[in-house]
Coordinates of C-alpha atoms in Angstrom, one line a residue:
M1333 CA 74.8 77.3 8.8
S1334 CA 71.4 78.9 8.8
A1335 CA 68.2 77.5 10.1
S1336 CA 66.7 77.5 6.6
A1337 CA 69.5 75.1 5.4
L1338 CA 68.8 72.7 8.2
D1339 CA 65.1 72.6 7.4
P1340 CA 65.4 70.0 4.6
V1341 CA 67.5 67.7 6.7
A1342 CA 65.0 68.0 9.6
E1343 CA 62.1 67.4 7.2
A1344 CA 63.7 64.3 5.7
T1345 CA 64.5 63.0 9.2
S1346 CA 61.0 63.6 10.4
A1347 CA 59.5 62.0 7.2
A1348 CA 61.6 58.9 7.7
T1349 CA 60.6 58.7 11.3
S1350 CA 56.9 59.0 10.5
A1351 CA 57.2 56.4 7.7
A1352 CA 58.8 54.0 10.2
T1353 CA 56.0 54.5 12.6
A1354 CA 53.4 54.0 9.9
I1355 CA 54.7 50.5 9.0
P1356 CA 52.6 48.0 11.1
T1357 CA 54.6 45.9 13.5
P1358 CA 54.2 42.2 12.6
T1359 CA 52.3 40.3 15.2
P1360 CA 53.6 36.9 16.2
T1361 CA 51.6 34.0 14.8
P1362 CA 49.9 31.8 17.4
T1363 CA 51.6 28.6 18.2
E1364 CA 48.4 26.6 18.3
T1365 CA 46.6 25.7 15.1
E1366 CA 42.9 26.3 15.0
V1367 CA 41.5 23.5 12.8
L1368 CA 37.9 24.7 13.4
Q1369 CA 38.1 28.5 12.8
G1370 CA 34.4 28.8 12.3
A1371 CA 33.7 28.2 16.0
E1372 CA 36.1 31.1 17.0
V1373 CA 34.6 33.5 14.5
L1374 CA 31.1 32.6 15.6
K1375 CA 32.0 33.1 19.2
D1376 CA 33.5 36.6 18.5
T1377 CA 30.4 37.6 16.5
V1378 CA 28.0 36.5 19.2
A1379 CA 30.0 38.3 21.9
Q1380 CA 29.9 41.6 19.9
H1381 CA 26.1 41.5 19.5
S1382 CA 25.0 40.2 22.8
G1383 CA 27.0 40.4 26.1
T1384 CA 24.8 37.9 27.9
V1385 CA 25.0 35.3 25.2
G1386 CA 28.7 36.1 24.7
D1387 CA 29.3 35.2 28.4
I1388 CA 27.6 31.9 28.0
V1389 CA 29.6 31.1 24.9
R1390 CA 32.8 32.0 26.6
Q1391 CA 31.9 29.7 29.5
L1392 CA 31.2 26.9 27.1
D1393 CA 34.4 27.5 25.3
A1394 CA 36.3 27.5 28.6
I1395 CA 35.2 23.9 29.2
G1396 CA 37.4 21.7 27.1
F1397 CA 40.9 20.4 26.5
T1398 CA 43.7 20.6 24.0
V1399 CA 44.9 17.7 21.9
A1400 CA 48.3 18.5 20.3
D1401 CA 47.7 21.9 18.7
T1402 CA 43.9 21.6 18.6
R1403 CA 41.5 23.1 21.1
V1404 CA 38.4 21.0 21.8
S1405 CA 35.7 22.6 23.9
V1406 CA 32.0 22.2 24.5
W1407 CA 31.3 25.3 22.3
S1408 CA 33.3 23.9 19.3
V1409 CA 31.6 20.5 19.6
S1410 CA 28.2 22.3 19.8
V1411 CA 29.0 24.3 16.6
I1412 CA 30.0 21.1 14.8
I1413 CA 26.7 19.4 15.8
M1414 CA 24.7 22.4 14.7
V1415 CA 26.4 22.7 11.3
V1416 CA 26.1 18.9 10.7
V1417 CA 22.4 19.1 11.5
G1418 CA 22.0 22.1 9.3
V1419 CA 23.7 20.4 6.4
L1420 CA 21.5 17.4 6.7
V1421 CA 18.3 19.6 6.9
V1422 CA 19.4 21.8 4.0
A1423 CA 20.3 18.8 1.8
R1424 CA 17.1 17.0 2.5
V1425 CA 15.0 20.1 1.9
G1426 CA 16.9 20.8 -1.3
T1427 CA 16.4 17.3 -2.5
W1428 CA 12.7 17.5 -1.8
L1429 CA 12.4 20.8 -3.7
A1430 CA 14.3 19.4 -6.6
K1431 CA 11.9 16.4 -6.7
K1432 CA 8.9 18.8 -6.7
F1433 CA 10.6 20.9 -9.4
L1434 CA 11.1 17.9 -11.7
A1435 CA 7.6 16.7 -11.1
R1436 CA 6.3 19.8 -13.1
F1437 CA 8.0 18.6 -16.3
H1438 CA 5.3 16.2 -17.6
R1439 CA 7.3 15.4 -20.7
L1440 CA 9.8 13.5 -18.7
D1441 CA 9.0 9.8 -18.2
A1442 CA 9.5 8.0 -14.9
S1443 CA 13.1 6.9 -15.7
Q1444 CA 14.2 10.4 -16.9
R1445 CA 12.6 12.0 -13.8
L1446 CA 14.3 9.6 -11.5
L1447 CA 17.7 10.1 -13.2
G1448 CA 17.3 13.9 -12.8
E1449 CA 16.5 13.4 -9.1
K1450 CA 19.6 11.3 -8.5
L1451 CA 21.9 13.7 -10.3
L1452 CA 20.4 16.8 -8.5
S1453 CA 20.6 15.0 -5.2
I1454 CA 24.3 14.3 -5.7
V1455 CA 25.0 17.9 -6.5
I1456 CA 22.9 19.3 -3.6
W1457 CA 24.6 17.0 -1.1
A1458 CA 28.0 17.9 -2.4
L1459 CA 27.3 21.6 -2.1
A1460 CA 25.8 21.2 1.3
I1461 CA 28.9 19.3 2.6
F1462 CA 31.3 21.9 1.1
I1463 CA 29.3 24.8 2.6
G1464 CA 29.4 23.1 6.0
I1465 CA 33.2 22.7 5.7
D1466 CA 33.5 26.3 4.8
I1467 CA 31.3 27.5 7.7
L1468 CA 33.3 25.4 10.2
G1469 CA 36.5 26.8 8.7
I1470 CA 38.1 23.5 8.6
D1471 CA 41.7 23.7 7.4
L1472 CA 42.0 20.7 5.1
T1473 CA 45.7 21.2 4.8
A1474 CA 46.0 20.1 8.4
L1475 CA 44.5 16.7 7.4
A1476 CA 47.0 16.3 4.5
V1477 CA 49.1 13.9 6.5
F1478 CA 46.6 11.1 6.6
S1479 CA 44.2 12.2 3.9
G1480 CA 45.8 10.1 1.2
A1481 CA 45.7 6.9 3.2
F1482 CA 42.2 7.7 4.5
G1483 CA 41.0 8.4 0.9
L1484 CA 42.5 5.1 -0.3
A1485 CA 40.8 3.2 2.5
I1486 CA 37.5 4.9 1.7
G1487 CA 38.0 4.1 -2.0
F1488 CA 38.5 0.4 -1.3
G1489 CA 35.7 0.2 1.2
L1490 CA 33.1 2.0 -0.9
Q1491 CA 34.0 0.7 -4.4
K1492 CA 31.0 -1.6 -4.4
T1493 CA 28.7 1.3 -3.3
F1494 CA 30.1 3.6 -6.1
G1495 CA 29.9 0.7 -8.6
N1496 CA 26.2 0.2 -7.7
L1497 CA 25.6 4.0 -7.9
I1498 CA 27.1 4.2 -11.4
A1499 CA 25.2 1.1 -12.5
G1500 CA 21.9 2.6 -11.3
I1501 CA 22.6 5.8 -13.3
I1502 CA 23.5 3.8 -16.4
L1503 CA 20.3 1.7 -16.1
L1504 CA 18.3 4.9 -15.9
M1505 CA 20.1 6.5 -18.8
D1506 CA 19.6 3.7 -21.2
R1507 CA 16.0 3.2 -19.9
S1508 CA 16.3 -0.6 -20.0
I1509 CA 14.9 -0.9 -16.5
K1510 CA 12.6 1.7 -14.9
P1511 CA 10.1 1.9 -12.0
G1512 CA 6.9 0.0 -12.7
D1513 CA 8.5 -2.6 -15.0
V1514 CA 7.8 -6.3 -14.3
I1515 CA 11.0 -8.3 -14.4
A1516 CA 12.3 -11.8 -13.7
I1517 CA 15.9 -12.3 -12.7
A1518 CA 17.8 -15.4 -11.5
D1519 CA 20.5 -15.3 -8.9
Q1520 CA 23.7 -17.3 -8.9
A1521 CA 21.9 -20.4 -7.4
G1522 CA 19.4 -20.3 -10.2
N1523 CA 16.5 -19.2 -8.1
E1524 CA 14.2 -16.9 -10.2
T1525 CA 12.7 -13.7 -8.7
F1526 CA 9.6 -12.3 -10.4
G1527 CA 8.1 -9.0 -9.4
Q1528 CA 7.5 -5.3 -10.1
I1529 CA 10.2 -2.7 -9.7
R1530 CA 9.1 -0.2 -7.1
K1531 CA 12.2 1.9 -6.6
I1532 CA 15.7 2.2 -8.0
G1533 CA 18.0 3.4 -5.2
I1534 CA 21.6 4.3 -4.9
R1535 CA 22.7 0.8 -4.0
A1536 CA 19.9 -1.6 -5.0
V1537 CA 16.6 -2.0 -6.9
S1538 CA 13.5 -2.8 -4.9
V1539 CA 11.5 -5.6 -6.5
T1540 CA 8.1 -6.5 -4.9
T1541 CA 6.6 -9.9 -5.7
R1542 CA 2.9 -10.8 -5.7
D1543 CA 3.0 -12.1 -2.1
E1544 CA 4.4 -8.6 -1.0
R1545 CA 7.9 -9.9 -0.5
E1546 CA 10.4 -7.1 -1.3
Y1547 CA 13.8 -8.1 -2.7
L1548 CA 16.7 -5.7 -2.8
I1549 CA 18.8 -6.6 -5.8
P1550 CA 22.2 -4.7 -6.2
N1551 CA 22.3 -2.6 -9.3
E1552 CA 25.3 -4.3 -10.6
N1553 CA 23.5 -7.7 -10.7
L1554 CA 20.9 -6.2 -13.2
M1555 CA 23.8 -5.2 -15.5
I1556 CA 25.7 -8.5 -15.2
N1557 CA 23.0 -11.1 -15.1
Q1558 CA 20.3 -11.8 -17.7
V1559 CA 17.1 -9.9 -16.9
E1560 CA 13.7 -10.8 -18.4
N1561 CA 11.7 -7.5 -18.7
W1562 CA 8.1 -8.1 -19.4
S1563 CA 7.3 -4.5 -20.1
Y1564 CA 10.4 -3.1 -21.8
S1565 CA 9.1 -2.3 -25.2
S1566 CA 5.5 -3.4 -24.8
R1567 CA 3.2 -4.2 -21.9
E1568 CA 1.4 -6.9 -23.8
V1569 CA 2.3 -10.3 -22.3
R1570 CA 1.2 -13.7 -23.6
M1571 CA 0.6 -16.4 -21.1
Q1572 CA -0.2 -20.1 -21.6
V1573 CA -2.8 -22.4 -20.0
H1574 CA -2.2 -26.2 -20.5
V1575 CA -5.3 -28.4 -20.8
G1576 CA -5.8 -32.1 -21.5
V1577 CA -9.0 -33.8 -22.8
S1578 CA -10.0 -37.4 -23.4
Y1579 CA -9.3 -39.2 -26.6
N1580 CA -13.0 -40.0 -26.8
C1581 CA -14.3 -36.4 -26.9
D1582 CA -14.9 -34.0 -29.8
I1583 CA -11.7 -32.0 -29.9
K1584 CA -13.3 -29.3 -32.1
K1585 CA -16.0 -28.7 -29.5
A1586 CA -13.4 -28.8 -26.7
E1587 CA -11.4 -26.2 -28.6
A1588 CA -14.4 -23.9 -28.9
L1589 CA -15.1 -24.2 -25.2
M1590 CA -11.5 -23.3 -24.4
L1591 CA -11.7 -20.1 -26.5
E1592 CA -15.0 -19.3 -24.7
A1593 CA -13.4 -19.8 -21.3
A1594 CA -10.4 -17.6 -22.2
A1595 CA -12.6 -14.8 -23.6
S1596 CA -14.8 -14.8 -20.4
C1597 CA -11.8 -13.5 -18.3
K1598 CA -11.9 -9.8 -17.9
R1599 CA -8.2 -9.3 -18.0
V1600 CA -7.7 -11.2 -21.2
L1601 CA -7.5 -9.0 -24.3
T1602 CA -9.8 -9.3 -27.2
K1603 CA -7.1 -8.1 -29.5
P1604 CA -4.9 -10.0 -29.9
A1605 CA -7.6 -12.6 -29.4
P1606 CA -7.1 -15.9 -27.4
S1607 CA -6.0 -18.9 -29.4
V1608 CA -5.8 -22.6 -28.9
W1609 CA -3.0 -24.9 -30.1
L1610 CA -2.9 -28.7 -30.2
A1611 CA 0.3 -29.4 -28.3
G1612 CA 0.5 -33.1 -28.8
Y1613 CA -0.9 -36.6 -28.1
G1614 CA -0.1 -37.5 -24.5
D1615 CA -0.1 -40.9 -22.8
S1616 CA -3.6 -40.3 -21.3
S1617 CA -5.0 -37.2 -23.0
V1618 CA -4.9 -34.9 -26.0
D1619 CA -2.9 -31.9 -24.9
F1620 CA -3.9 -28.3 -25.8
V1621 CA -2.4 -24.9 -25.0
I1622 CA -4.5 -21.8 -24.5
H1623 CA -2.7 -18.6 -25.4
C1624 CA -4.0 -15.4 -23.6
W1625 CA -2.8 -11.9 -23.9
I1626 CA -2.8 -9.4 -20.9
T1627 CA -1.5 -5.9 -20.4
D1628 CA -1.1 -5.8 -16.6
P1629 CA 1.5 -8.4 -15.7
E1630 CA 2.1 -6.6 -12.4
E1631 CA -1.3 -7.9 -11.3
G1632 CA -0.1 -11.5 -11.6
T1633 CA -0.6 -14.3 -14.1
G1634 CA -1.6 -17.2 -11.9
N1635 CA -5.0 -15.6 -11.1
V1636 CA -5.7 -15.3 -14.8
R1637 CA -4.8 -19.0 -15.3
S1638 CA -7.0 -20.0 -12.4
E1639 CA -10.0 -18.0 -13.7
V1640 CA -9.7 -19.6 -17.1
L1641 CA -9.4 -23.1 -15.8
K1642 CA -12.4 -22.7 -13.4
K1643 CA -14.6 -21.4 -16.2
L1644 CA -13.4 -24.3 -18.4
W1645 CA -14.3 -26.8 -15.7
D1646 CA -17.9 -25.7 -15.7
L1647 CA -18.1 -25.7 -19.5
F1648 CA -16.6 -29.2 -19.7
Q1649 CA -19.1 -30.5 -17.2
E1650 CA -22.0 -28.9 -19.0
N1651 CA -20.9 -30.4 -22.4
D1652 CA -19.8 -33.8 -21.2
I1653 CA -16.1 -33.2 -22.1
E1654 CA -14.0 -35.6 -20.1
I1655 CA -10.8 -34.6 -18.4
P1656 CA -9.0 -38.0 -18.3
F1657 CA -7.1 -39.7 -15.4
P1658 CA -3.7 -41.2 -16.2
Q1659 CA -4.2 -44.6 -17.9
R1660 CA -1.8 -47.4 -18.6
D1661 CA -2.2 -50.6 -20.8
I1662 CA -0.5 -53.7 -19.3
N1663 CA 0.5 -56.5 -21.7
L1664 CA 1.5 -59.9 -20.1
R1665 CA 3.5 -62.3 -22.1
D1666 CA 2.2 -65.9 -22.5
N1667 CA 4.6 -68.6 -21.2
A1668 CA 4.5 -71.8 -19.2
Q1669 CA 4.8 -70.1 -15.8
F1670 CA 2.0 -67.7 -16.7
Q1671 CA -0.3 -70.6 -17.7
Q1672 CA 0.4 -72.4 -14.4
L1673 CA -0.4 -69.2 -12.5
V1674 CA -3.7 -68.8 -14.3
A1675 CA -4.6 -72.5 -13.8
A1676 CA -3.9 -72.2 -10.0
I1677 CA -6.0 -69.1 -9.7
A1678 CA -8.9 -70.7 -11.6
Q1679 CA -8.7 -73.9 -9.5
R1680 CA -8.8 -71.8 -6.4
I1681 CA -11.8 -69.9 -7.5
E1682 CA -13.7 -73.1 -8.6
Q1683 CA -12.9 -74.9 -5.3
P1684 CA -16.0 -75.2 -3.1
K1685 CA -16.0 -73.0 0.0
G1686 CA -16.5 -76.0 2.3
D1687 CA -13.2 -77.6 1.1

């Protein structure tokens, strides 16, 4: 057989040999599972760019221990802390920028702006958390063993928190309650809280009273319980001032003085104008009710009532209008015992002092 005939066989053999050598040899997979792959990648990257820093990183990575298949070192813990801090900073800065961005839209009212801030905050925090998980290279499949039970426990533990969050979003969407409104709400014991809404948070609504007490009311309570909103559709609020005058005075003159006292208060509106109603005939006085309208209930109503009553006191004193004291008429029945008592008292009075 000639050499030329053997050439195809040799060529085929050499081609098969080269193809076999070209196929990469599979490398054995490591037995230990790296849950935090981001720390290893960051360590290799730093070591390639800086030998000094790489040596420090390797020394930090050498200090640690292994739990099951997971390697925990000073370096991996440091990376986790840095990523968590970075996520918090990025989320807070992003929320602040979103708030500044929404503030430019002047067509949005307070409730719409706050609703947009809440929704953007949720999106920003979710993105920041997922980016942090991706940077750390956390293998979520390694947590699949207990993730179901853990998620169930979190669901039961935070159901009230999520319920209040959804309730707050619904309140902002239907615009029934918004920051700046003056509301009155009663708790389960019947105690009424009256104040101005300063903030609608994720869990609760902040209501500040006139004495600067701040009540944190859960959002769900504002949806379940009856709420009296003084500034829902209109900021005009009518308040009442009760006054009683003597039966002997001129009630028409007293009524004119009441209107004058109400009109003298700066916070009382001229339109609608104050009015006076005769409420009834009481035991000791003729009872009137002064109706006043104001547009700033967050500034309080008791101070307006006090100002009207103080001005009315001066006007009544100047015009001899009497504010009566409680009076009672006592009727005694005439009988034998009563006549004996009267006779004994009269005899005692007529008896000389010397006796």
